[in-house]
mmCIF file of C-alpha atoms in Angstrom:
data_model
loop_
_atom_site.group_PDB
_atom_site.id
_atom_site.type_symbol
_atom_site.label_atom_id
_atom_site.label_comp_id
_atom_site.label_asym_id
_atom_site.label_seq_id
_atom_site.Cartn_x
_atom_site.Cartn_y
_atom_site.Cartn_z
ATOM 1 C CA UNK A 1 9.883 -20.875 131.068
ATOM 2 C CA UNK A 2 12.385 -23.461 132.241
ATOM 3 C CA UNK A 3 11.778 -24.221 135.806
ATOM 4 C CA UNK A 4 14.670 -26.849 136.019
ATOM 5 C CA UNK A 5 17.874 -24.752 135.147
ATOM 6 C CA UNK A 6 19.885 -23.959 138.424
ATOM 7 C CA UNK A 7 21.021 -27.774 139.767
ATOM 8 C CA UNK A 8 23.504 -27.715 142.153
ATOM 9 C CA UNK A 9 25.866 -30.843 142.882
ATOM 10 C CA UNK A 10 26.111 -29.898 146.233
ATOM 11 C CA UNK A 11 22.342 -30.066 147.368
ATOM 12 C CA UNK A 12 20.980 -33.553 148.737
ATOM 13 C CA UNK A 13 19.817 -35.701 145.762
ATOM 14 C CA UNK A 14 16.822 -37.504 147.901
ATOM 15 C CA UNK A 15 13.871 -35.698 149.355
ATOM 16 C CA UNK A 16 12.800 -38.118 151.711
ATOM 17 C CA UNK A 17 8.335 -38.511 151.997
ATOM 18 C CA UNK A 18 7.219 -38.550 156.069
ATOM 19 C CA UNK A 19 6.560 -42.317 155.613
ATOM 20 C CA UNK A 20 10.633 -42.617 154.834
ATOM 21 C CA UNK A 21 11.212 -40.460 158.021
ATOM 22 C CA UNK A 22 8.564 -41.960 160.337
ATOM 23 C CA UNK A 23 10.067 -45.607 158.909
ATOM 24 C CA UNK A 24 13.149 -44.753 160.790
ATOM 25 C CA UNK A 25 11.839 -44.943 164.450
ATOM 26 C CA UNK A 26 9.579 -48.055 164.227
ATOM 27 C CA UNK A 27 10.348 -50.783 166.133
ATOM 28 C CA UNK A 28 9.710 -52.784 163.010
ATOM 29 C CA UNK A 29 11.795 -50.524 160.590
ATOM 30 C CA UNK A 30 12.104 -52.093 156.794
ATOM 31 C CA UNK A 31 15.763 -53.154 156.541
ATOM 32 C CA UNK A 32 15.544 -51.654 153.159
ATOM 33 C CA UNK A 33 14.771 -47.873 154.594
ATOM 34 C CA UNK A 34 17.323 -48.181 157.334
ATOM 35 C CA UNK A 35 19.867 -49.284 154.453
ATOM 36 C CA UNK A 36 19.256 -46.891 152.077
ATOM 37 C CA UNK A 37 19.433 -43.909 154.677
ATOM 38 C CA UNK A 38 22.408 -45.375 155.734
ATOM 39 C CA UNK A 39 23.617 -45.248 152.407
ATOM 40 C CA UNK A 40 22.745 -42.089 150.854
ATOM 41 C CA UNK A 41 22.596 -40.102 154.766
ATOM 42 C CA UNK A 42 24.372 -37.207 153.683
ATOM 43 C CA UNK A 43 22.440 -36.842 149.976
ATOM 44 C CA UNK A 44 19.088 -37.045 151.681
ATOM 45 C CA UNK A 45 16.807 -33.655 152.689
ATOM 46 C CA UNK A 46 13.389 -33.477 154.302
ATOM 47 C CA UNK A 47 10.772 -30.811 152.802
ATOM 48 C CA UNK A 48 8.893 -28.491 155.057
ATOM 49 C CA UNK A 49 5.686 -30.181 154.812
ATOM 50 C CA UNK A 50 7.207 -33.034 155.644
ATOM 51 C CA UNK A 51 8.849 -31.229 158.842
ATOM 52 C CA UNK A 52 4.960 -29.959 159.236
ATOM 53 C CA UNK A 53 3.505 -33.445 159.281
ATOM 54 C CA UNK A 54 6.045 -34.455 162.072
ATOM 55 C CA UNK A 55 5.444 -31.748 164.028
ATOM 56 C CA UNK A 56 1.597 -32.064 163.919
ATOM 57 C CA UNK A 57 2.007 -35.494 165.027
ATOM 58 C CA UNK A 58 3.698 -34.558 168.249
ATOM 59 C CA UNK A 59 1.257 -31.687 169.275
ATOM 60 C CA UNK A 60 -1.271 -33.887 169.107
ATOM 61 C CA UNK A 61 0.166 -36.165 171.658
ATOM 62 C CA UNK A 62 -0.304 -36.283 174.762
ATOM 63 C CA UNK A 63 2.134 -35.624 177.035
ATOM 64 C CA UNK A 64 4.411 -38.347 178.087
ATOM 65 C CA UNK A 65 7.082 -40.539 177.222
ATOM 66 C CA UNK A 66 6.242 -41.332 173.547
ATOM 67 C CA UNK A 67 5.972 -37.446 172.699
ATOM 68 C CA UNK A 68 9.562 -36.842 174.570
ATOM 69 C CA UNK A 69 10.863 -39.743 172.223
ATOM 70 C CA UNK A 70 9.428 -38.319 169.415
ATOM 71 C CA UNK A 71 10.468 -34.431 169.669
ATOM 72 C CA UNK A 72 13.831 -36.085 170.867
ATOM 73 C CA UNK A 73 13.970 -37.529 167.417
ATOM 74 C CA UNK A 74 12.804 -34.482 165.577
ATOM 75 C CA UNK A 75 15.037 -32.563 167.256
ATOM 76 C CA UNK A 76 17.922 -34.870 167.665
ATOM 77 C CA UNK A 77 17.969 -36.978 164.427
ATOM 78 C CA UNK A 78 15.812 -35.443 161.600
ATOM 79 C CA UNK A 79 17.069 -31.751 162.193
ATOM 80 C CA UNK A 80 20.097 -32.422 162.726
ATOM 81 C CA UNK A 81 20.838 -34.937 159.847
ATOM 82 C CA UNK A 82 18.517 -33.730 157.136
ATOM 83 C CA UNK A 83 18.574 -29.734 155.620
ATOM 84 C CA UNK A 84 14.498 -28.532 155.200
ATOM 85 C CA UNK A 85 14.143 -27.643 151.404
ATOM 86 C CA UNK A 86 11.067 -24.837 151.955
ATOM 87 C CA UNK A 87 8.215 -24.037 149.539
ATOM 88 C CA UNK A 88 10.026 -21.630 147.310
ATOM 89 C CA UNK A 89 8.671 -19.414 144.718
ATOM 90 C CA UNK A 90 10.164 -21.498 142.598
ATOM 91 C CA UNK A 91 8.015 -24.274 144.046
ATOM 92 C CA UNK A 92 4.943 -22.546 143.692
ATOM 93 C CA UNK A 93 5.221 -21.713 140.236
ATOM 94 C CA UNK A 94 5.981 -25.414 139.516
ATOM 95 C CA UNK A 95 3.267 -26.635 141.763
ATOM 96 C CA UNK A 96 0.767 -24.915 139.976
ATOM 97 C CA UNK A 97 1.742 -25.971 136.887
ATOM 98 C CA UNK A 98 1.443 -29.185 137.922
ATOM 99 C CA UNK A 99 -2.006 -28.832 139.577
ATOM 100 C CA UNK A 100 -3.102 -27.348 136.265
ATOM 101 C CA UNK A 101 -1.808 -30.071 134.155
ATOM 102 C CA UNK A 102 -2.589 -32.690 136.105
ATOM 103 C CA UNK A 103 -6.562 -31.080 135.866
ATOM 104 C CA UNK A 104 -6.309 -30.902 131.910
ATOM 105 C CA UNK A 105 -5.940 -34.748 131.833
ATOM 106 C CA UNK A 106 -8.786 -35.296 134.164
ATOM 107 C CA UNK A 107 -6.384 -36.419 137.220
ATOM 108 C CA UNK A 108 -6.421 -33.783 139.576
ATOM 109 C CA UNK A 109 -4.215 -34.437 142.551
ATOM 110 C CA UNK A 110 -4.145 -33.460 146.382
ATOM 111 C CA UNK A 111 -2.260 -30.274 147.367
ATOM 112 C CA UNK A 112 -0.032 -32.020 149.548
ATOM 113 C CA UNK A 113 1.249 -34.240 147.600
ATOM 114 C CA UNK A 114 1.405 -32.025 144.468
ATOM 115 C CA UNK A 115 3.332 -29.533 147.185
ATOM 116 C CA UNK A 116 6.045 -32.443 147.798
ATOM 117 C CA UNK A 117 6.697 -32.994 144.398
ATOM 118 C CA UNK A 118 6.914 -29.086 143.010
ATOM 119 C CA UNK A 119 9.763 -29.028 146.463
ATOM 120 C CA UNK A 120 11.388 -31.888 144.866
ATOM 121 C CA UNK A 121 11.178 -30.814 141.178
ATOM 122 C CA UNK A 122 12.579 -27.042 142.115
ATOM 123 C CA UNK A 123 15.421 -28.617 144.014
ATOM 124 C CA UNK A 124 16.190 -31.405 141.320
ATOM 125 C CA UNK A 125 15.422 -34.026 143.699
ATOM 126 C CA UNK A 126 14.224 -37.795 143.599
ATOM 127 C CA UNK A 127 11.373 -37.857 145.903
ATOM 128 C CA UNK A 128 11.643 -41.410 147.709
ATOM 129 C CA UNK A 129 8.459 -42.448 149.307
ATOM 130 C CA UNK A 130 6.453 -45.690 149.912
ATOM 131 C CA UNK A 131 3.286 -44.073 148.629
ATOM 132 C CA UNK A 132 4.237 -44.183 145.107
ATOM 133 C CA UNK A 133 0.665 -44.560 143.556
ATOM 134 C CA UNK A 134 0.412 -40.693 145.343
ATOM 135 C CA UNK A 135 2.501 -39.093 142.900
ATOM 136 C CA UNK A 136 1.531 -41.231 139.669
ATOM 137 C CA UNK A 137 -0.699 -38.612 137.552
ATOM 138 C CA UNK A 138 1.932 -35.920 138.471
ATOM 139 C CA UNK A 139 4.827 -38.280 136.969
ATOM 140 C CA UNK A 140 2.668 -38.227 133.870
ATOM 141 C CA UNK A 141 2.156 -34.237 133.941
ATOM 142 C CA UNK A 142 6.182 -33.382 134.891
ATOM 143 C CA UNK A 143 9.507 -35.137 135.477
ATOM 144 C CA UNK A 144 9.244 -35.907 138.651
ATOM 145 C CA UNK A 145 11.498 -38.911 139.380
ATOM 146 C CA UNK A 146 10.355 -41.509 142.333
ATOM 147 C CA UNK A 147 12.023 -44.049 144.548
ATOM 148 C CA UNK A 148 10.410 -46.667 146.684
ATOM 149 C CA UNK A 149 13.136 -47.876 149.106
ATOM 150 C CA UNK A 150 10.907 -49.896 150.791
ATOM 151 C CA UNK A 151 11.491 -52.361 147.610
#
């Protein structure tokens, strides 16, 4: 079974991590992140977990001014500038493949994170996210490519 057979040029090439997207509205932002979305805006997708993950974050808040600012910019600037790549079929076949494999070595890895990268690997995606050391017995069980653009 090839899982990897249907790319489409005209699907985003980066799946952006929530530490990309959270990067975004720190004061502090890396000049790198900022640069890169800048760069590659319009090639760049958010998964649904990722979506999850913000949205958990602002229902925990309490109500105020930094929970406006923050559904503002879920609203505003991640939905509208990013498509949601969803947990497919596809996805799940790959994800527990990967879980699997990733077991038979003796490096089992967290569902989360093995979720992100079976989105990115059914959508032919580079996942780009600062917590590379995350993904590094699933790079050893599939082909999942990684960018740190906080480098």
């Amino acid at each position: 079974m090839n899982e990897y057979n249907d790319y489409n040029e005209d699907e985003p090439h980066y799946l952006l991590d929530s530490n990309i997207v959270s990067e975004l509205i720190k004061r502090d932002a890396n000049f790198n992140v900022i640069q890169k979305i800048a760069e590659h805006n319009s090639d760049c997708a958010i998964c649904s977990p990722t979506l999850h993950e913000l949205l958990y974050g602002y229902e925990k808040m309490a109500d105020g001014a930094k929970k406006n600012f923050l559904g503002n910019y879920i609203n505003d600037d991640v939905l509208e500038n990013f498509r949601v790549k969803s947990y497919s079929e596809k996805s799940s076949r790959i994800h527990a493949k990967i879980r699997a494999d990733a077991e038979r070595i003796g490096k089992p890895v967290p569902f989360s994170d093995s979720m992100i990268a079976a989105i990115a690997l059914a959508n032919h995606m580079v996942l780009v996210t600062r917590n590379t050391k995350h993904f590094e017995a699933i790079q050893k069980v599939s082909g999942l490519e990684i960018e740190n653009w906080f480098e």
